């Protein structure tokens, strides 16, 4: 970001640059990255630093080294995003979708809150809530099935929350913040691995007779506004083979 110092190590800056180009689709699968020598010259670093940057990309599964040819960008399913990551992406770019993603099967209804949802939203079990669900896909298949649980009172302020259409004018959190004047101040995230149940198989459009044996990633996000009110509880169920990826800096 302009005006802020970038204190990352040089190799990390190089790796982050190419990570963005690869995950955004600007570098297509099969593209060859510059050689170690060319990277070192372009970034004005040592060849050891350039090699360390490429090794980081290889370790993250974004590229592979081909002997005698170079470093090739790999074709792979994009990692799934949590509700919190989609919120961050929407705030930065105006779109909650990841590179190459689209969403469909948008459904919405006013229902009675299941016990776990009521507990997460700090409301009485059986209270009315808006359940919004959709499926995120890329060209490899389902990235995630996502469900947002929202107290029904917000539906009176924003009728489209209860309509079976993609939201316009922002995400549900952005729309609620605009209407109430209370921005989202913090969130609570969880992530866990779970075996595929018949319910999960149905949501992920899997063959219930032959569900995958490996666990899937389930992530939840609880969003709280500046008044301390819980405004949304999200549950993201990752498609088979999808991983959850997050990156942060480690202080030296």
Coordinates of N, CA and C in Angstrom, one line a residue:
X1 N 0.9 -1.2 0.0 CA 0.0 0.0 0.0 C 0.9 1.2 0.0
X2 N 0.5 2.2 -0.8 CA 1.3 3.5 -0.9 C 1.5 4.1 0.5
X3 N 2.7 4.6 0.7 CA 2.9 5.3 2.0 C 3.3 4.4 3.1
X4 N 3.3 3.1 2.9 CA 3.7 2.2 4.0 C 4.9 1.4 3.5
X5 N 5.9 1.3 4.5 CA 7.1 0.6 4.2 C 6.8 -0.9 4.1
X6 N 7.5 -1.5 3.1 CA 7.4 -3.0 2.9 C 8.7 -3.6 3.6
X7 N 8.5 -4.2 4.7 CA 9.6 -4.7 5.5 C 9.9 -6.2 5.3
X8 N 9.2 -6.7 4.3 CA 9.5 -8.1 4.0 C 10.9 -8.3 3.4
X9 N 11.4 -9.5 3.6 CA 12.7 -9.9 3.0 C 12.6 -9.8 1.5
X10 N 13.7 -9.5 0.8 CA 13.7 -9.4 -0.6 C 13.1 -10.7 -1.3
X11 N 13.5 -11.9 -0.8 CA 13.0 -13.1 -1.5 C 11.4 -13.2 -1.3
X12 N 10.9 -12.7 -0.1 CA 9.5 -12.8 0.1 C 8.7 -11.8 -0.8
X13 N 9.3 -10.7 -1.1 CA 8.7 -9.7 -2.0 C 8.6 -10.3 -3.4
X14 N 9.7 -10.9 -3.8 CA 9.6 -11.5 -5.2 C 8.6 -12.6 -5.2
X15 N 8.6 -13.5 -4.2 CA 7.6 -14.6 -4.2 C 6.2 -14.0 -4.1
X16 N 5.9 -13.0 -3.3 CA 4.6 -12.4 -3.2 C 4.2 -11.8 -4.6
X17 N 5.1 -11.2 -5.3 CA 4.8 -10.6 -6.6 C 4.3 -11.7 -7.5
X18 N 5.0 -12.8 -7.6 CA 4.6 -13.9 -8.5 C 3.4 -14.7 -8.0
X19 N 3.2 -14.8 -6.7 CA 2.0 -15.4 -6.2 C 0.8 -14.7 -6.6
X20 N 0.8 -13.4 -6.6 CA -0.3 -12.5 -7.0 C -0.6 -12.7 -8.5
X21 N 0.5 -12.7 -9.3 CA 0.3 -12.9 -10.8 C -0.3 -14.3 -11.1
X22 N 0.2 -15.3 -10.3 CA -0.3 -16.7 -10.6 C -1.7 -16.9 -10.1
X23 N -2.0 -16.5 -8.9 CA -3.4 -16.7 -8.3 C -4.4 -15.8 -9.0
X24 N -4.0 -14.7 -9.5 CA -5.0 -13.8 -10.2 C -5.2 -14.2 -11.7
X25 N -4.4 -15.2 -12.2 CA -4.6 -15.7 -13.5 C -3.8 -14.9 -14.6
X26 N -3.1 -13.9 -14.1 CA -2.3 -13.1 -15.1 C -1.2 -14.0 -15.7
X27 N -0.7 -15.0 -14.9 CA 0.3 -15.9 -15.4 C -0.4 -17.3 -15.6
X28 N -0.6 -17.7 -16.8 CA -1.4 -18.9 -17.0 C -0.5 -20.2 -16.8
X29 N -1.2 -21.3 -16.5 CA -0.5 -22.6 -16.3 C 0.4 -22.9 -17.6
X30 N 1.6 -23.3 -17.3 CA 2.5 -23.6 -18.4 C 3.5 -22.5 -18.7
X31 N 3.2 -21.3 -18.2 CA 4.1 -20.2 -18.4 C 5.4 -20.4 -17.6
X32 N 6.5 -20.1 -18.2 CA 7.8 -20.2 -17.6 C 8.2 -18.9 -16.9
X33 N 8.6 -19.0 -15.6 CA 9.1 -17.8 -14.9 C 10.5 -17.4 -15.4
X34 N 10.9 -16.2 -15.1 CA 12.3 -15.8 -15.5 C 13.3 -16.8 -14.8
X35 N 14.5 -16.9 -15.4 CA 15.5 -17.8 -14.8 C 16.0 -17.1 -13.5
X36 N 16.8 -17.9 -12.7 CA 17.3 -17.3 -11.5 C 18.2 -16.1 -11.8
X37 N 19.0 -16.2 -12.8 CA 19.9 -15.1 -13.2 C 19.1 -13.9 -13.6
X38 N 18.0 -14.1 -14.4 CA 17.2 -12.9 -14.8 C 16.5 -12.3 -13.7
X39 N 16.0 -13.2 -12.8 CA 15.3 -12.6 -11.6 C 16.2 -11.8 -10.8
X40 N 17.4 -12.3 -10.6 CA 18.4 -11.6 -9.8 C 18.7 -10.2 -10.4
X41 N 18.9 -10.2 -11.7 CA 19.2 -8.9 -12.4 C 18.0 -8.0 -12.3
X42 N 16.8 -8.5 -12.5 CA 15.6 -7.7 -12.5 C 15.3 -7.0 -11.2
X43 N 15.5 -7.8 -10.1 CA 15.1 -7.4 -8.8 C 16.4 -6.8 -8.0
X44 N 17.5 -6.9 -8.7 CA 18.8 -6.4 -8.1 C 19.1 -7.1 -6.7
X45 N 19.0 -8.4 -6.8 CA 19.3 -9.2 -5.6 C 20.3 -10.3 -6.0
X46 N 20.8 -11.1 -5.1 CA 21.8 -12.1 -5.4 C 21.0 -13.3 -6.0
X47 N 21.8 -14.2 -6.7 CA 21.1 -15.4 -7.2 C 20.6 -16.3 -6.1
X48 N 21.3 -16.3 -5.0 CA 20.8 -17.1 -3.8 C 19.4 -16.6 -3.4
X49 N 19.2 -15.3 -3.4 CA 17.9 -14.7 -3.0 C 16.8 -15.1 -4.0
X50 N 17.2 -14.9 -5.3 CA 16.3 -15.3 -6.4 C 15.9 -16.8 -6.3
X51 N 16.9 -17.6 -6.0 CA 16.6 -19.1 -5.9 C 15.7 -19.3 -4.7
X52 N 15.9 -18.6 -3.6 CA 15.0 -18.8 -2.4 C 13.6 -18.4 -2.7
X53 N 13.4 -17.4 -3.5 CA 12.0 -16.9 -3.9 C 11.3 -18.0 -4.7
X54 N 12.1 -18.6 -5.7 CA 11.5 -19.7 -6.5 C 11.2 -20.9 -5.6
X55 N 12.1 -21.2 -4.7 CA 11.8 -22.3 -3.8 C 10.6 -22.1 -3.0
X56 N 10.3 -20.9 -2.5 CA 9.1 -20.6 -1.8 C 7.9 -20.9 -2.7
X57 N 7.9 -20.5 -3.9 CA 6.8 -20.7 -4.8 C 6.6 -22.2 -5.1
X58 N 7.7 -23.0 -5.2 CA 7.6 -24.4 -5.3 C 7.0 -25.1 -4.1
X59 N 7.4 -24.6 -2.9 CA 6.9 -25.2 -1.7 C 5.4 -25.0 -1.5
X60 N 4.9 -23.9 -2.1 CA 3.5 -23.5 -2.0 C 2.7 -24.2 -3.1
X61 N 3.4 -25.0 -3.9 CA 2.7 -25.7 -5.0 C 2.2 -24.9 -6.2
X62 N 2.8 -23.7 -6.3 CA 2.4 -22.8 -7.4 C 3.2 -23.0 -8.7
X63 N 4.4 -23.5 -8.5 CA 5.2 -23.8 -9.7 C 6.0 -25.1 -9.5
X64 N 6.6 -25.6 -10.6 CA 7.5 -26.7 -10.5 C 8.7 -26.4 -11.3
X65 N 9.8 -27.0 -10.9 CA 11.0 -26.9 -11.7 C 11.2 -28.1 -12.7
X66 N 11.5 -27.7 -13.9 CA 11.7 -28.8 -15.0 C 13.2 -28.7 -15.4
X67 N 13.9 -29.8 -15.1 CA 15.3 -29.8 -15.4 C 15.6 -29.5 -16.9
X68 N 16.5 -28.5 -17.1 CA 16.9 -28.1 -18.4 C 15.9 -27.1 -19.1
X69 N 14.8 -26.9 -18.4 CA 13.8 -26.0 -19.1 C 13.6 -24.7 -18.2
X70 N 13.2 -24.9 -17.0 CA 13.0 -23.7 -16.1 C 11.9 -24.0 -15.1
X71 N 11.3 -22.9 -14.6 CA 10.2 -23.0 -13.6 C 8.9 -22.7 -14.2
X72 N 8.0 -23.7 -14.1 CA 6.7 -23.6 -14.8 C 5.6 -23.4 -13.8
X73 N 4.6 -22.5 -14.2 CA 3.4 -22.3 -13.4 C 2.5 -23.5 -13.5
X74 N 2.0 -23.9 -12.4 CA 1.2 -25.1 -12.4 C -0.3 -24.8 -12.5
X75 N -1.0 -25.7 -13.0 CA -2.5 -25.6 -13.1 C -3.0 -26.4 -11.8
X76 N -3.8 -25.7 -11.0 CA -4.3 -26.3 -9.8 C -5.6 -25.6 -9.3
X77 N -6.4 -26.4 -8.6 CA -7.6 -25.7 -8.0 C -7.2 -24.6 -7.0
X78 N -7.9 -23.5 -7.1 CA -7.6 -22.4 -6.2 C -8.0 -22.8 -4.8
X79 N -7.3 -22.3 -3.8 CA -7.7 -22.6 -2.4 C -9.0 -21.9 -2.1
X80 N -9.8 -22.5 -1.1 CA -11.0 -21.9 -0.8 C -10.8 -20.7 0.1
X81 N -11.8 -19.9 0.2 CA -11.7 -18.7 1.1 C -12.7 -18.8 2.2
X82 N -12.3 -18.2 3.4 CA -13.3 -18.1 4.5 C -14.2 -16.9 4.2
X83 N -15.3 -16.8 5.0 CA -16.1 -15.6 4.9 C -15.4 -14.4 5.2
X84 N -14.4 -14.5 6.2 CA -13.6 -13.3 6.5 C -12.7 -12.9 5.4
X85 N -12.1 -13.8 4.7 CA -11.3 -13.5 3.6 C -12.1 -12.9 2.4
X86 N -13.3 -13.4 2.2 CA -14.2 -12.8 1.2 C -14.6 -11.4 1.6
X87 N -14.8 -11.1 2.9 CA -15.1 -9.8 3.3 C -13.9 -8.9 3.0
X88 N -12.7 -9.3 3.3 CA -11.5 -8.5 3.0 C -11.3 -8.3 1.5
X89 N -11.6 -9.3 0.7 CA -11.4 -9.2 -0.7 C -12.4 -8.2 -1.3
X90 N -13.7 -8.3 -0.8 CA -14.7 -7.4 -1.2 C -14.4 -5.9 -0.9
X91 N -13.8 -5.7 0.3 CA -13.5 -4.4 0.7 C -12.3 -3.8 -0.2
X92 N -11.4 -4.7 -0.5 CA -10.2 -4.2 -1.3 C -10.6 -4.0 -2.8
X93 N -11.3 -5.0 -3.4 CA -11.5 -5.0 -4.8 C -13.0 -4.7 -5.2
X94 N -13.9 -4.8 -4.3 CA -15.3 -4.6 -4.7 C -16.0 -5.9 -5.1
X95 N -15.3 -7.0 -5.1 CA -15.8 -8.3 -5.4 C -15.3 -9.3 -4.4
X96 N -16.2 -10.2 -4.0 CA -15.8 -11.2 -3.0 C -15.3 -12.5 -3.7
X97 N -15.4 -12.5 -5.0 CA -14.9 -13.7 -5.7 C -13.4 -13.8 -5.9
X98 N -12.9 -15.0 -5.8 CA -11.5 -15.2 -6.1 C -11.2 -15.2 -7.6
X99 N -9.9 -15.3 -8.0 CA -9.6 -15.4 -9.4 C -10.3 -16.6 -10.0
X100 N -11.0 -16.4 -11.1 CA -11.6 -17.4 -11.9 C -12.9 -18.0 -11.2
X101 N -13.3 -17.4 -10.1 CA -14.5 -17.9 -9.4 C -15.8 -17.3 -10.0
X102 N -16.9 -18.0 -9.8 CA -18.2 -17.4 -10.0 C -19.1 -18.1 -8.9
X103 N -20.3 -17.5 -8.7 CA -21.2 -18.1 -7.8 C -22.5 -18.3 -8.4
X104 N -23.2 -19.4 -8.0 CA -24.5 -19.7 -8.5 C -25.4 -20.4 -7.4
X105 N -26.5 -20.8 -7.8 CA -27.4 -21.5 -6.8 C -27.7 -20.7 -5.6
X106 N -27.9 -19.4 -5.8 CA -28.2 -18.5 -4.7 C -29.6 -18.8 -4.2
X107 N -29.7 -19.1 -2.9 CA -31.0 -19.4 -2.2 C -31.1 -18.5 -1.0
X108 N -32.3 -18.1 -0.6 CA -32.6 -17.4 0.6 C -33.9 -17.7 1.1
X109 N -34.0 -17.8 2.5 CA -35.3 -18.0 3.1 C -35.3 -17.6 4.5
X110 N -36.4 -17.3 5.1 CA -36.5 -17.0 6.5 C -36.9 -18.3 7.2
X111 N -36.1 -18.8 8.1 CA -36.2 -20.1 8.8 C -36.1 -19.9 10.3
X112 N -36.3 -21.0 11.0 CA -36.1 -21.0 12.4 C -34.6 -21.4 12.7
X113 N -34.0 -20.7 13.6 CA -32.6 -20.9 13.8 C -32.3 -22.2 14.5
X114 N -31.4 -23.1 13.8 CA -31.0 -24.3 14.5 C -30.2 -23.9 15.7
X115 N -30.1 -24.9 16.7 CA -29.4 -24.6 18.0 C -28.0 -24.0 17.8
X116 N -27.2 -24.6 16.9 CA -25.8 -24.1 16.8 C -25.8 -22.7 16.2
X117 N -26.7 -22.4 15.3 CA -26.8 -21.0 14.7 C -27.3 -20.0 15.8
X118 N -28.3 -20.4 16.5 CA -28.8 -19.6 17.6 C -27.7 -19.2 18.6
X119 N -26.9 -20.2 18.9 CA -25.8 -20.0 19.9 C -24.8 -19.1 19.3
X120 N -24.4 -19.2 18.0 CA -23.5 -18.4 17.4 C -23.9 -16.9 17.3
X121 N -25.2 -16.7 17.0 CA -25.8 -15.4 16.9 C -26.3 -14.8 18.2
X122 N -26.2 -15.6 19.3 CA -26.6 -15.2 20.6 C -28.1 -14.8 20.6
X123 N -28.9 -15.7 20.0 CA -30.4 -15.5 20.0 C -31.0 -16.8 20.5
X124 N -32.3 -16.7 20.8 CA -33.0 -17.9 21.2 C -33.2 -18.9 20.1
X125 N -33.0 -20.2 20.4 CA -33.2 -21.3 19.4 C -34.7 -21.2 18.9
X126 N -34.8 -21.3 17.6 CA -36.1 -21.2 17.0 C -36.5 -19.8 16.5
X127 N -35.7 -18.8 16.9 CA -35.9 -17.4 16.4 C -35.7 -17.4 14.9
X128 N -36.4 -16.4 14.3 CA -36.3 -16.3 12.9 C -35.0 -15.8 12.4
X129 N -34.4 -16.4 11.4 CA -33.2 -15.9 10.8 C -33.3 -16.1 9.3
X130 N -32.5 -15.3 8.6 CA -32.4 -15.4 7.2 C -31.2 -16.3 6.9
X131 N -31.5 -17.3 6.1 CA -30.5 -18.3 5.6 C -30.2 -18.0 4.2
X132 N -29.0 -17.5 3.9 CA -28.6 -17.3 2.5 C -27.5 -18.3 2.1
X133 N -27.6 -19.0 1.0 CA -26.6 -20.0 0.6 C -26.3 -19.8 -0.9
X134 N -25.1 -20.2 -1.2 CA -24.6 -20.1 -2.6 C -23.5 -21.1 -2.8
X135 N -23.1 -21.4 -4.0 CA -22.0 -22.2 -4.4 C -21.0 -21.4 -5.1
X136 N -19.7 -21.5 -4.7 CA -18.6 -20.9 -5.4 C -18.0 -22.0 -6.3
X137 N -17.7 -21.6 -7.5 CA -17.1 -22.6 -8.5 C -15.9 -21.9 -9.2
X138 N -15.0 -22.8 -9.7 CA -14.1 -22.3 -10.7 C -14.1 -23.4 -11.8
X139 N -13.1 -23.4 -12.7 CA -13.2 -24.3 -13.8 C -12.9 -25.8 -13.3
X140 N -12.4 -25.9 -12.1 CA -12.1 -27.2 -11.6 C -13.3 -27.8 -10.9
X141 N -14.3 -27.0 -10.6 CA -15.5 -27.5 -9.9 C -15.8 -26.7 -8.7
X142 N -16.5 -27.3 -7.7 CA -16.9 -26.5 -6.5 C -15.8 -26.1 -5.7
X143 N -15.6 -24.8 -5.4 CA -14.7 -24.3 -4.5 C -15.2 -24.5 -3.0
X144 N -16.4 -24.0 -2.8 CA -17.0 -24.1 -1.5 C -18.5 -23.9 -1.6
X145 N -19.2 -24.5 -0.7 CA -20.7 -24.1 -0.4 C -20.7 -23.2 0.8
X146 N -21.3 -22.1 0.6 CA -21.3 -21.1 1.7 C -22.7 -20.7 2.1
X147 N -22.9 -20.6 3.4 CA -24.2 -20.3 4.0 C -24.0 -19.1 5.0
X148 N -24.8 -18.1 4.9 CA -24.8 -17.0 5.8 C -26.1 -17.0 6.6
X149 N -26.0 -16.9 7.9 CA -27.1 -16.8 8.8 C -27.2 -15.4 9.4
X150 N -28.3 -14.8 9.2 CA -28.5 -13.3 9.5 C -29.8 -13.2 10.3
X151 N -29.7 -12.5 11.5 CA -31.0 -12.2 12.2 C -32.0 -11.6 11.3
X152 N -33.3 -12.1 11.5 CA -34.4 -11.7 10.6 C -34.7 -10.2 10.6
X153 N -34.3 -9.5 11.7 CA -34.6 -8.1 11.8 C -34.0 -7.3 10.7
X154 N -32.8 -7.8 10.2 CA -32.1 -7.0 9.1 C -32.8 -7.2 7.8
X155 N -33.7 -8.2 7.7 CA -34.4 -8.4 6.5 C -35.5 -7.3 6.3
X156 N -36.0 -6.8 7.4 CA -36.9 -5.7 7.4 C -36.3 -4.4 6.9
X157 N -35.0 -4.3 7.2 CA -34.3 -3.1 6.7 C -33.8 -3.2 5.3
X158 N -33.4 -4.5 4.9 CA -32.8 -4.8 3.6 C -33.6 -5.9 3.0
X159 N -34.7 -5.7 2.4 CA -35.6 -6.8 1.9 C -34.8 -7.8 1.0
X160 N -33.8 -7.3 0.2 CA -33.2 -8.3 -0.7 C -32.4 -9.3 0.0
X161 N -32.1 -9.2 1.3 CA -31.4 -10.3 2.0 C -32.2 -11.6 2.0
X162 N -33.5 -11.5 1.9 CA -34.4 -12.7 1.9 C -34.8 -13.1 0.5
X163 N -34.2 -12.5 -0.5 CA -34.6 -12.9 -1.9 C -33.5 -13.8 -2.5
X164 N -34.0 -14.7 -3.3 CA -33.1 -15.7 -3.9 C -32.4 -15.2 -5.1
X165 N -31.6 -14.1 -4.9 CA -30.8 -13.5 -6.0 C -29.5 -13.1 -5.4
X166 N -28.5 -12.9 -6.3 CA -27.2 -12.4 -5.9 C -27.4 -11.0 -5.4
X167 N -26.8 -10.6 -4.3 CA -27.0 -9.3 -3.7 C -26.4 -8.2 -4.7
X168 N -27.0 -7.1 -4.7 CA -26.5 -5.9 -5.4 C -26.2 -4.8 -4.4
X169 N -25.2 -4.0 -4.8 CA -24.8 -2.9 -3.9 C -23.8 -3.2 -2.8
X170 N -23.4 -4.5 -2.8 CA -22.4 -4.8 -1.8 C -22.7 -6.2 -1.2
X171 N -21.8 -6.7 -0.3 CA -22.1 -7.9 0.4 C -23.1 -7.7 1.5
X172 N -23.6 -8.7 2.1 CA -24.6 -8.6 3.2 C -24.0 -7.8 4.3
X173 N -22.8 -8.0 4.6 CA -22.2 -7.2 5.7 C -22.1 -5.7 5.4
X174 N -21.7 -5.4 4.1 CA -21.6 -4.0 3.7 C -23.0 -3.4 3.7
X175 N -24.0 -4.1 3.3 CA -25.4 -3.5 3.2 C -25.9 -3.3 4.6
X176 N -25.6 -4.2 5.6 CA -26.1 -4.0 6.9 C -25.4 -2.8 7.6
X177 N -24.1 -2.7 7.4 CA -23.3 -1.6 7.9 C -23.8 -0.3 7.4
X178 N -24.1 -0.2 6.1 CA -24.6 1.0 5.5 C -26.0 1.4 6.1
X179 N -26.9 0.5 6.3 CA -28.2 0.8 6.9 C -28.1 1.1 8.3
X180 N -27.4 0.4 9.1 CA -27.3 0.7 10.6 C -26.4 1.8 11.0
X181 N -25.4 2.0 10.1 CA -24.3 3.0 10.5 C -23.3 2.4 11.4
X182 N -23.3 1.1 11.6 CA -22.4 0.5 12.5 C -21.5 -0.5 11.7
X183 N -20.2 -0.1 11.5 CA -19.3 -0.9 10.7 C -19.0 -2.2 11.5
X184 N -18.6 -3.2 10.7 CA -18.1 -4.5 11.3 C -16.8 -4.2 12.0
X185 N -16.7 -4.5 13.3 CA -15.5 -4.1 14.1 C -14.5 -5.3 14.3
X186 N -15.1 -6.5 14.4 CA -14.2 -7.7 14.6 C -15.0 -8.9 14.2
X187 N -14.2 -10.0 14.2 CA -14.8 -11.3 13.8 C -14.1 -12.4 14.5
X188 N -14.8 -13.6 14.5 CA -14.2 -14.7 15.2 C -14.2 -15.9 14.1
X189 N -13.1 -16.4 13.8 CA -13.0 -17.5 12.8 C -12.6 -18.8 13.4
X190 N -13.1 -19.9 12.8 CA -12.7 -21.2 13.2 C -12.5 -22.0 11.9
X191 N -11.7 -23.0 12.0 CA -11.4 -23.9 10.8 C -11.2 -25.3 11.4
X192 N -11.9 -26.3 10.7 CA -11.7 -27.7 11.2 C -11.8 -28.6 10.0
X193 N -11.3 -29.9 10.2 CA -11.4 -30.9 9.2 C -12.5 -31.9 9.6
X194 N -13.4 -32.2 8.7 CA -14.5 -33.1 9.0 C -14.7 -34.2 7.9
X195 N -15.2 -35.4 8.3 CA -15.5 -36.4 7.4 C -16.7 -36.0 6.6
X196 N -16.9 -36.4 5.4 CA -18.0 -36.1 4.5 C -19.2 -36.9 5.0
X197 N -20.3 -36.1 5.4 CA -21.5 -36.7 5.8 C -22.5 -36.7 4.6
X198 N -23.6 -37.4 4.6 CA -24.6 -37.3 3.5 C -25.0 -35.9 3.3
X199 N -25.2 -35.1 4.3 CA -25.6 -33.7 4.1 C -24.5 -32.9 3.3
X200 N -23.2 -33.1 3.7 CA -22.1 -32.4 3.0 C -22.1 -32.9 1.6
X201 N -22.3 -34.2 1.4 CA -22.2 -34.7 0.0 C -23.3 -34.1 -0.9
X202 N -24.5 -33.8 -0.3 CA -25.5 -33.2 -1.1 C -25.2 -31.8 -1.4
X203 N -24.7 -31.0 -0.4 CA -24.3 -29.6 -0.6 C -23.2 -29.5 -1.6
X204 N -22.3 -30.4 -1.7 CA -21.1 -30.3 -2.5 C -21.3 -31.1 -3.9
X205 N -22.6 -31.5 -4.1 CA -22.9 -32.2 -5.3 C -22.1 -33.5 -5.6
X206 N -21.8 -34.2 -4.5 CA -21.0 -35.5 -4.6 C -21.9 -36.7 -4.7
X207 N -21.4 -37.7 -5.2 CA -22.1 -39.0 -5.2 C -22.3 -39.5 -3.8
X208 N -23.5 -39.6 -3.3 CA -23.6 -40.1 -1.9 C -23.2 -41.5 -1.7
X209 N -23.2 -42.3 -2.8 CA -22.8 -43.7 -2.7 C -21.2 -43.8 -2.7
X210 N -20.5 -42.8 -3.2 CA -19.1 -42.9 -3.2 C -18.5 -41.5 -2.8
X211 N -18.7 -41.1 -1.5 CA -18.1 -39.9 -1.0 C -16.6 -40.0 -0.9
X212 N -15.9 -38.9 -1.0 CA -14.5 -39.0 -0.8 C -14.1 -39.4 0.6
X213 N -13.0 -40.1 0.7 CA -12.6 -40.6 2.0 C -11.8 -39.6 2.8
X214 N -11.2 -38.6 2.1 CA -10.4 -37.6 2.8 C -11.4 -36.6 3.4
X215 N -11.0 -35.9 4.6 CA -11.9 -34.9 5.2 C -12.0 -33.7 4.3
X216 N -13.0 -32.9 4.6 CA -13.1 -31.6 3.9 C -13.0 -30.5 5.0
X217 N -12.6 -29.3 4.5 CA -12.4 -28.2 5.4 C -13.8 -27.5 5.7
X218 N -14.1 -27.2 6.9 CA -15.2 -26.4 7.3 C -14.8 -25.2 8.1
X219 N -15.2 -24.1 7.6 CA -14.8 -22.8 8.3 C -16.0 -22.0 8.7
X220 N -15.9 -21.4 9.9 CA -17.0 -20.5 10.3 C -16.4 -19.1 10.6
X221 N -17.3 -18.1 10.5 CA -16.9 -16.8 10.8 C -18.1 -16.0 11.4
X222 N -17.9 -15.5 12.6 CA -18.9 -14.7 13.3 C -18.5 -13.2 13.2
X223 N -19.4 -12.4 12.7 CA -19.1 -11.0 12.5 C -19.8 -10.1 13.5
X224 N -19.1 -9.2 14.1 CA -19.6 -8.3 15.2 C -19.4 -6.9 14.8
X225 N -20.5 -6.1 15.0 CA -20.4 -4.7 14.6 C -19.8 -3.8 15.8
X226 N -19.7 -2.5 15.5 CA -19.1 -1.6 16.5 C -19.9 -1.4 17.8
X227 N -21.1 -1.9 17.8 CA -22.0 -1.8 18.9 C -21.9 -3.1 19.7
X228 N -21.1 -4.1 19.2 CA -21.0 -5.4 19.9 C -22.1 -6.3 19.5
X229 N -22.9 -6.0 18.5 CA -24.0 -6.9 18.0 C -23.5 -7.9 17.0
X230 N -23.8 -9.1 17.1 CA -23.5 -10.2 16.1 C -24.5 -10.0 15.0
X231 N -23.9 -9.7 13.8 CA -24.8 -9.5 12.7 C -24.9 -10.6 11.7
X232 N -23.9 -11.5 11.7 CA -23.9 -12.6 10.7 C -23.0 -13.7 11.2
X233 N -23.4 -14.9 10.9 CA -22.6 -16.1 11.1 C -22.5 -16.9 9.8
X234 N -21.3 -17.1 9.4 CA -21.1 -17.8 8.1 C -20.5 -19.1 8.2
X235 N -20.9 -20.1 7.4 CA -20.3 -21.4 7.4 C -19.9 -21.7 5.9
X236 N -18.6 -22.0 5.7 CA -18.1 -22.4 4.4 C -17.6 -23.8 4.4
X237 N -18.1 -24.6 3.5 CA -17.8 -26.0 3.4 C -16.9 -26.2 2.1
X238 N -15.7 -26.6 2.3 CA -14.8 -26.7 1.1 C -15.0 -27.9 0.2
X239 N -14.9 -27.7 -1.1 CA -15.0 -28.8 -2.0 C -13.8 -29.8 -1.8
X240 N -14.0 -31.1 -2.2 CA -13.0 -32.1 -2.1 C -11.7 -31.6 -2.7
X241 N -10.6 -31.8 -2.0 CA -9.3 -31.5 -2.5 C -8.9 -30.0 -2.4
X242 N -9.9 -29.2 -1.9 CA -9.5 -27.8 -1.7 C -8.8 -27.6 -0.3
X243 N -8.0 -26.6 -0.3 CA -7.2 -26.3 0.9 C -7.6 -24.9 1.3
X244 N -7.3 -24.6 2.6 CA -7.5 -23.2 3.1 C -6.1 -22.6 3.2
X245 N -5.9 -21.5 2.5 CA -4.6 -20.8 2.5 C -4.7 -19.4 3.1
X246 N -3.8 -19.1 4.0 CA -3.7 -17.7 4.5 C -2.2 -17.4 4.7
X247 N -1.8 -16.2 4.6 CA -0.4 -15.8 4.7 C -0.3 -14.6 5.6
X248 N 0.7 -14.5 6.5 CA 0.9 -13.4 7.3 C 2.4 -13.3 7.5
X249 N 2.8 -12.1 7.9 CA 4.2 -11.8 8.2 C 4.6 -12.3 9.6
X250 N 5.8 -12.8 9.7 CA 6.4 -13.2 11.0 C 7.5 -12.2 11.4
X251 N 7.3 -11.5 12.6 CA 8.3 -10.6 13.0 C 9.6 -11.2 13.3
X252 N 10.7 -10.6 12.9 CA 12.0 -11.2 13.1 C 12.6 -10.7 14.4

